[in-house]
Short mmCIF file of C-alpha atoms in Angstrom, two decimals:
data_model
loop_
_atom_site.label_atom_id
_atom_site.label_comp_id
_atom_site.label_asym_id
_atom_site.label_seq_id
_atom_site.Cartn_x
_atom_site.Cartn_y
_atom_site.Cartn_z
CA UNK U 179 77.79 93.92 109.05
CA UNK U 180 79.80 96.37 107.65
CA UNK U 181 83.90 95.58 106.63
CA UNK U 182 86.41 96.92 107.89
CA UNK U 183 89.18 99.07 105.44
CA UNK U 184 92.35 97.60 103.96
CA UNK U 185 94.50 99.15 104.54
CA UNK U 186 98.02 98.38 102.71
CA UNK U 187 101.45 99.70 103.10
CA UNK U 188 103.54 102.76 102.56
CA UNK U 189 107.43 102.26 103.81
CA UNK U 190 110.92 104.89 104.40
CA UNK U 191 113.08 101.82 102.25
CA UNK U 192 112.57 98.22 100.27
CA UNK U 193 114.48 95.44 99.72
CA UNK U 194 114.06 92.36 97.91
CA UNK U 195 113.46 88.34 98.59
CA UNK U 196 115.11 86.71 97.20
CA UNK U 197 113.88 82.72 99.43
CA UNK U 198 111.34 82.40 98.12
CA UNK U 199 112.53 81.50 94.41
CA UNK U 200 111.90 84.26 92.78
CA UNK U 201 112.61 88.54 93.09
CA UNK U 202 109.63 90.27 96.18
CA UNK U 203 109.75 93.05 97.10
CA UNK U 204 109.74 94.63 100.87
CA UNK U 205 109.15 97.30 103.70
CA UNK U 206 111.83 98.14 105.70
CA UNK U 207 112.52 101.04 107.84
CA UNK U 208 109.49 103.33 108.84
CA UNK U 209 106.70 102.19 107.38
CA UNK U 210 102.55 103.97 107.54
CA UNK U 211 98.95 102.38 107.02
CA UNK U 212 97.98 103.67 103.09
CA UNK U 213 94.83 102.76 101.44
CA UNK U 214 95.41 102.43 97.65
CA UNK U 215 94.38 105.09 95.54
CA UNK U 216 95.04 107.48 98.28
CA UNK U 217 98.35 110.09 97.62
CA UNK U 218 98.41 110.12 101.94
CA UNK U 219 99.81 107.65 104.45
CA UNK U 220 97.10 107.15 107.33
CA UNK U 221 99.28 109.86 109.48
CA UNK U 222 98.95 112.39 107.24
CA UNK U 223 102.00 112.25 105.09
CA UNK U 224 102.04 112.63 101.45
CA UNK U 225 103.59 109.38 99.62
CA UNK U 226 105.42 111.79 97.17
CA UNK U 227 106.98 114.16 99.38
CA UNK U 228 107.85 112.06 102.37
CA UNK U 229 109.28 109.86 99.15
CA UNK U 230 107.30 106.61 100.59
CA UNK U 231 107.94 103.55 98.86
CA UNK U 232 103.97 101.89 98.04
CA UNK U 233 103.69 97.77 98.24
CA UNK U 234 100.27 97.36 98.07
CA UNK U 235 100.83 93.79 97.79
CA UNK U 236 101.17 93.73 101.55
CA UNK U 237 99.06 93.85 104.62
CA UNK U 238 99.51 96.17 106.68
CA UNK U 239 99.14 92.61 109.66
CA UNK U 240 102.41 91.80 108.31
CA UNK U 241 104.07 94.51 109.33
CA UNK U 242 104.23 93.81 112.55
CA UNK U 243 107.18 90.95 113.64
CA UNK U 244 104.72 88.81 115.66
CA UNK U 245 102.92 88.36 111.76
CA UNK U 246 106.03 86.41 110.41
CA UNK U 247 104.69 88.84 107.56
CA UNK U 248 107.75 90.85 106.10
CA UNK U 249 108.35 91.85 109.40
CA UNK U 250 112.02 91.25 109.06
CA UNK U 251 113.71 94.53 108.09
CA UNK U 252 110.91 96.96 109.46
CA UNK U 253 112.77 99.05 112.05
CA UNK U 254 110.45 101.07 113.39
CA UNK U 255 106.20 101.19 112.56
CA UNK U 256 104.48 104.73 112.91
CA UNK U 257 102.20 104.51 116.01
CA UNK U 258 99.79 107.23 114.94
CA UNK U 259 98.94 104.93 111.47
CA UNK U 260 99.16 101.88 113.94
CA UNK U 261 96.72 103.35 116.07
CA UNK U 262 93.84 104.22 113.22
CA UNK U 263 95.06 101.17 111.70
CA UNK U 264 94.95 99.19 114.50
CA UNK U 265 98.19 97.20 116.12
CA UNK U 266 97.16 93.42 116.09
CA UNK U 267 99.15 91.00 118.14
CA UNK U 268 100.19 89.32 120.53
CA UNK U 269 100.15 92.10 122.97
CA UNK U 270 97.67 94.23 121.36
CA UNK U 271 94.78 96.14 122.94
CA UNK U 272 90.94 95.56 121.53
CA UNK U 273 89.99 98.29 119.80
CA UNK U 274 87.93 100.71 121.76
CA UNK U 275 84.52 101.01 121.08
CA UNK U 276 81.10 102.47 122.68
CA UNK U 277 78.49 99.56 124.04
CA UNK U 278 75.70 101.81 124.90
CA UNK U 279 75.40 105.45 124.23
CA UNK U 280 73.58 107.99 124.96
CA UNK U 281 70.73 109.07 124.41
#
């Protein structure tokens, strides 16, 4: 079975969470899905030209409010990235999948 891609986060801002005892960088503002090793987001924005900060330690699923992860200061999730990388949560629809392709 094929394993899905693992997406990290690139965001327009950052903040530090000091509740866990250590300082941990977390995304803030607008977030985009990003594949580590590439210089662009899933929706096609250049990381350097858009001045996006990379968060390789934060998974894409943690940016949604219902996850309870790193979504405290996320203001907007890129809809194009969410359509490609998947939006997981209680209100998410299952991904489209072809059941019986034509011969």
